[in-house]
């Protein structure tokens, strides 16, 4: 029967019996929006205690994204039937879309208890758990769901949870499974692009983001992250074009509309426009917590901390239980050195949600940043107990142990983090192995990291340094060239590439690198008092055999920084290269006296080759080795 005929017969039924609610419901099912609700309300007049009729109106409001109205009618439905599964589920879904995720969870749980077989309830409860940062619970629901139903949307959400746990390998695997299940699904490509972007895999990020845009050309999010990727690659024209596309394709009905616009204008350098858009969002949605938070974050990035605190507090007045807002205010107070206020806010966030691993981790981060490694360790360990598969939490435990000097425990936790897929853990492992002269272990770690992420200049740099130390100069040059290609403005990389060329006999190439390093590392750094950078300038002059200039620079710096053992060590290198062994030994002894203790490096430093065979050098080294025990 066609729609017109059905409507005719339903109206005839009403004429025959005006007290029968069923024809009104059937007529409502034929309509959409307000027309449908008008029929449902007529049915309610006949039977005002029907939970089903209230449910139908609530369901209809969900279709128009009016979640305030839908939640009202679902509550009315539950007043008459508290075990109505669909009304519990509908109310949970509405509350979740209103940002009231903690309250939503109560109704998701009730709906699941009433009907454990419903995959849609399980999926949306997992999404809710993810928003509450209860990632372990989200994983349990998604894995249960996927054991019986290979749903691409479930795989997508599994990827999101793994991403939030910093388990990037697992996240990429789950997102690929989502794509395999639905080749037209754009969101997994978008999330893969974000993961590659965050890990420096810009080419792979571009590929995924372009796929996302091709599948959904009006998706502003894809253009935003495409623009960010191009900007990181230094491809400015394409970056600006991507952000302009994002601006033009932003849909005002999209929940990310103001975020996409504000972010795009921010990246093309129009900070004022970015702030203007965020302020308009606040004016349009004065009771929308997320609009105030967006403006607060932009004000924070613009270093307008006072205004950022005001906006954050408005957001907090809308939802006083939001730990994310508390943590944001805590971060801002920390930035303006209101340490005690920041501490209280981070602690309050934990008190409000003691089972939040993220809040524990952020409190630990605060303690770590303010020089309280023992308290930091306790909070990081609490976070790991709550979320044992979060790679960044294990990494932070490693940082805390390392800060306390427990290298063995730090290595153990960094290894765990690395196994869970956190790239920075490899850098920390490499640093510990370097300082402990475990050169082969360090080389192995950096080699592994380069395979996982070939676009990380730092891992190539340290691998190059280690190869130089072991006098494998060709390999050192190869790795240092990769580092300088990935970060061509890094004067340290250029300097050490020059040293590798010099050690390998390529003097002209070495001189070129030293001169480029000098050009980048301009003299105005001295005015800032950043002695390490100024030392690099001195080392460039030393390698260029400009003895008088380098000696003058170092002695000028020594007047300003008389306790800096690195300056004494640099003078020892200078006089060694000049074959002035007596002066070199004097300055090396001064370096030891002022705290230099990297004894294992001396055997690798070819700047000191001219004094290493002297009995005075061996005696000096032996003396300080015994003192350091």
PDB file of C-alpha atoms in Angstrom, residues 423-552:
ATOM      1  CA  UNK A 423      58.198   6.237  20.125  1.00  0.00           C
ATOM      2  CA  UNK A 424      59.608   8.642  22.730  1.00  0.00           C
ATOM      3  CA  UNK A 425      60.355   5.666  24.984  1.00  0.00           C
ATOM      4  CA  UNK A 426      63.057   4.572  22.526  1.00  0.00           C
ATOM      5  CA  UNK A 427      64.700   8.004  22.794  1.00  0.00           C
ATOM      6  CA  UNK A 428      64.801   7.722  26.583  1.00  0.00           C
ATOM      7  CA  UNK A 429      66.211   4.190  26.407  1.00  0.00           C
ATOM      8  CA  UNK A 430      68.863   5.387  23.997  1.00  0.00           C
ATOM      9  CA  UNK A 431      69.785   8.280  26.313  1.00  0.00           C
ATOM     10  CA  UNK A 432      70.205   5.956  29.315  1.00  0.00           C
ATOM     11  CA  UNK A 433      72.277   3.456  27.330  1.00  0.00           C
ATOM     12  CA  UNK A 434      74.463   6.312  26.040  1.00  0.00           C
ATOM     13  CA  UNK A 435      75.185   7.664  29.511  1.00  0.00           C
ATOM     14  CA  UNK A 436      75.981   4.155  30.737  1.00  0.00           C
ATOM     15  CA  UNK A 437      78.341   3.532  27.774  1.00  0.00           C
ATOM     16  CA  UNK A 438      76.152   0.669  26.524  1.00  0.00           C
ATOM     17  CA  UNK A 439      76.864   1.724  22.957  1.00  0.00           C
ATOM     18  CA  UNK A 440      75.611  -1.394  21.179  1.00  0.00           C
ATOM     19  CA  UNK A 441      72.316  -1.301  23.083  1.00  0.00           C
ATOM     20  CA  UNK A 442      71.910   2.379  22.242  1.00  0.00           C
ATOM     21  CA  UNK A 443      72.628   1.725  18.558  1.00  0.00           C
ATOM     22  CA  UNK A 444      70.045  -1.072  18.570  1.00  0.00           C
ATOM     23  CA  UNK A 445      67.388   1.184  20.110  1.00  0.00           C
ATOM     24  CA  UNK A 446      67.912   4.044  17.643  1.00  0.00           C
ATOM     25  CA  UNK A 447      68.015   1.628  14.696  1.00  0.00           C
ATOM     26  CA  UNK A 448      64.661   0.183  15.783  1.00  0.00           C
ATOM     27  CA  UNK A 449      63.171   3.659  16.184  1.00  0.00           C
ATOM     28  CA  UNK A 450      64.370   4.675  12.715  1.00  0.00           C
ATOM     29  CA  UNK A 451      62.549   1.664  11.245  1.00  0.00           C
ATOM     30  CA  UNK A 452      59.366   2.579  13.118  1.00  0.00           C
ATOM     31  CA  UNK A 453      59.593   6.263  12.262  1.00  0.00           C
ATOM     32  CA  UNK A 454      62.190   7.189   9.614  1.00  0.00           C
ATOM     33  CA  UNK A 455      61.162  10.860   9.850  1.00  0.00           C
ATOM     34  CA  UNK A 456      62.471  11.484  13.357  1.00  0.00           C
ATOM     35  CA  UNK A 457      65.653  13.589  12.974  1.00  0.00           C
ATOM     36  CA  UNK A 458      66.706  13.091  16.605  1.00  0.00           C
ATOM     37  CA  UNK A 459      67.048   9.314  16.345  1.00  0.00           C
ATOM     38  CA  UNK A 460      69.119   9.659  13.142  1.00  0.00           C
ATOM     39  CA  UNK A 461      71.268  12.281  14.880  1.00  0.00           C
ATOM     40  CA  UNK A 462      72.066  10.133  17.904  1.00  0.00           C
ATOM     41  CA  UNK A 463      72.704   7.087  15.756  1.00  0.00           C
ATOM     42  CA  UNK A 464      75.145   9.200  13.773  1.00  0.00           C
ATOM     43  CA  UNK A 465      76.876  10.359  16.966  1.00  0.00           C
ATOM     44  CA  UNK A 466      77.211   6.766  18.183  1.00  0.00           C
ATOM     45  CA  UNK A 467      78.667   5.611  14.875  1.00  0.00           C
ATOM     46  CA  UNK A 468      81.127   8.522  15.085  1.00  0.00           C
ATOM     47  CA  UNK A 469      82.137   7.436  18.608  1.00  0.00           C
ATOM     48  CA  UNK A 470      82.816   3.912  17.333  1.00  0.00           C
ATOM     49  CA  UNK A 471      84.764   5.427  14.398  1.00  0.00           C
ATOM     50  CA  UNK A 472      82.318   4.145  11.762  1.00  0.00           C
ATOM     51  CA  UNK A 473      82.486   7.449   9.945  1.00  0.00           C
ATOM     52  CA  UNK A 474      80.679   6.480   6.736  1.00  0.00           C
ATOM     53  CA  UNK A 475      77.671   5.273   8.736  1.00  0.00           C
ATOM     54  CA  UNK A 476      77.859   8.378  10.929  1.00  0.00           C
ATOM     55  CA  UNK A 477      77.754  10.645   7.880  1.00  0.00           C
ATOM     56  CA  UNK A 478      74.797   8.732   6.417  1.00  0.00           C
ATOM     57  CA  UNK A 479      72.721   9.140   9.577  1.00  0.00           C
ATOM     58  CA  UNK A 480      73.715  12.760  10.203  1.00  0.00           C
ATOM     59  CA  UNK A 481      72.845  13.653   6.608  1.00  0.00           C
ATOM     60  CA  UNK A 482      69.380  12.194   7.207  1.00  0.00           C
ATOM     61  CA  UNK A 483      69.060  14.269  10.391  1.00  0.00           C
ATOM     62  CA  UNK A 484      70.072  17.506   8.634  1.00  0.00           C
ATOM     63  CA  UNK A 485      67.732  16.778   5.733  1.00  0.00           C
ATOM     64  CA  UNK A 486      64.822  16.358   8.153  1.00  0.00           C
ATOM     65  CA  UNK A 487      65.814  19.453  10.183  1.00  0.00           C
ATOM     66  CA  UNK A 488      67.973  21.671   8.002  1.00  0.00           C
ATOM     67  CA  UNK A 489      67.917  24.602  10.448  1.00  0.00           C
ATOM     68  CA  UNK A 490      69.482  22.680  13.326  1.00  0.00           C
ATOM     69  CA  UNK A 491      72.967  24.089  13.844  1.00  0.00           C
ATOM     70  CA  UNK A 492      73.987  21.218  16.159  1.00  0.00           C
ATOM     71  CA  UNK A 493      73.231  18.612  13.482  1.00  0.00           C
ATOM     72  CA  UNK A 494      75.252  20.572  10.916  1.00  0.00           C
ATOM     73  CA  UNK A 495      78.182  20.943  13.317  1.00  0.00           C
ATOM     74  CA  UNK A 496      78.351  17.237  14.097  1.00  0.00           C
ATOM     75  CA  UNK A 497      78.000  16.340  10.427  1.00  0.00           C
ATOM     76  CA  UNK A 498      81.035  18.554   9.853  1.00  0.00           C
ATOM     77  CA  UNK A 499      82.936  16.681  12.584  1.00  0.00           C
ATOM     78  CA  UNK A 500      82.095  13.353  10.923  1.00  0.00           C
ATOM     79  CA  UNK A 501      83.300  14.641   7.540  1.00  0.00           C
ATOM     80  CA  UNK A 502      86.500  15.913   9.163  1.00  0.00           C
ATOM     81  CA  UNK A 503      87.163  12.590  10.879  1.00  0.00           C
ATOM     82  CA  UNK A 504      86.603  10.847   7.531  1.00  0.00           C
ATOM     83  CA  UNK A 505      89.119  13.095   5.756  1.00  0.00           C
ATOM     84  CA  UNK A 506      86.593  15.224   3.821  1.00  0.00           C
ATOM     85  CA  UNK A 507      87.932  18.577   5.007  1.00  0.00           C
ATOM     86  CA  UNK A 508      86.178  20.803   2.437  1.00  0.00           C
ATOM     87  CA  UNK A 509      82.782  19.283   3.176  1.00  0.00           C
ATOM     88  CA  UNK A 510      83.483  19.639   6.895  1.00  0.00           C
ATOM     89  CA  UNK A 511      84.320  23.344   6.551  1.00  0.00           C
ATOM     90  CA  UNK A 512      81.078  23.899   4.615  1.00  0.00           C
ATOM     91  CA  UNK A 513      79.011  22.372   7.434  1.00  0.00           C
ATOM     92  CA  UNK A 514      80.808  24.365  10.131  1.00  0.00           C
ATOM     93  CA  UNK A 515      80.229  27.615   8.248  1.00  0.00           C
ATOM     94  CA  UNK A 516      76.517  26.815   7.735  1.00  0.00           C
ATOM     95  CA  UNK A 517      76.194  25.984  11.419  1.00  0.00           C
ATOM     96  CA  UNK A 518      77.842  29.297  12.340  1.00  0.00           C
ATOM     97  CA  UNK A 519      75.488  31.203  10.053  1.00  0.00           C
ATOM     98  CA  UNK A 520      72.368  29.648  11.623  1.00  0.00           C
ATOM     99  CA  UNK A 521      73.585  29.920  15.190  1.00  0.00           C
ATOM    100  CA  UNK A 522      73.747  33.730  15.228  1.00  0.00           C
ATOM    101  CA  UNK A 523      75.658  35.728  17.821  1.00  0.00           C
ATOM    102  CA  UNK A 524      72.561  37.228  19.415  1.00  0.00           C
ATOM    103  CA  UNK A 525      72.214  33.991  21.397  1.00  0.00           C
ATOM    104  CA  UNK A 526      75.017  35.271  23.637  1.00  0.00           C
ATOM    105  CA  UNK A 527      72.776  38.153  24.762  1.00  0.00           C
ATOM    106  CA  UNK A 528      70.203  35.596  25.961  1.00  0.00           C
ATOM    107  CA  UNK A 529      72.797  33.855  28.120  1.00  0.00           C
ATOM    108  CA  UNK A 530      72.221  30.474  26.458  1.00  0.00           C
ATOM    109  CA  UNK A 531      75.742  29.181  26.914  1.00  0.00           C
ATOM    110  CA  UNK A 532      75.212  25.803  25.275  1.00  0.00           C
ATOM    111  CA  UNK A 533      74.331  27.437  21.964  1.00  0.00           C
ATOM    112  CA  UNK A 534      77.204  29.855  22.315  1.00  0.00           C
ATOM    113  CA  UNK A 535      79.481  26.898  22.975  1.00  0.00           C
ATOM    114  CA  UNK A 536      78.353  25.393  19.684  1.00  0.00           C
ATOM    115  CA  UNK A 537      79.457  28.589  17.968  1.00  0.00           C
ATOM    116  CA  UNK A 538      82.812  28.302  19.673  1.00  0.00           C
ATOM    117  CA  UNK A 539      83.137  24.644  18.607  1.00  0.00           C
ATOM    118  CA  UNK A 540      82.421  25.650  15.006  1.00  0.00           C
ATOM    119  CA  UNK A 541      85.213  28.220  15.183  1.00  0.00           C
ATOM    120  CA  UNK A 542      87.523  25.607  16.717  1.00  0.00           C
ATOM    121  CA  UNK A 543      86.862  23.174  13.873  1.00  0.00           C
ATOM    122  CA  UNK A 544      87.458  25.987  11.376  1.00  0.00           C
ATOM    123  CA  UNK A 545      90.854  26.448  13.087  1.00  0.00           C
ATOM    124  CA  UNK A 546      90.010  30.026  14.028  1.00  0.00           C
ATOM    125  CA  UNK A 547      91.893  29.615  17.291  1.00  0.00           C
ATOM    126  CA  UNK A 548      92.026  33.197  18.503  1.00  0.00           C
ATOM    127  CA  UNK A 549      88.329  33.869  17.889  1.00  0.00           C
ATOM    128  CA  UNK A 550      87.224  30.668  19.588  1.00  0.00           C
ATOM    129  CA  UNK A 551      89.524  31.286  22.591  1.00  0.00           C
ATOM    130  CA  UNK A 552      88.212  34.836  22.915  1.00  0.00           C
TER     131      UNK A 552
END
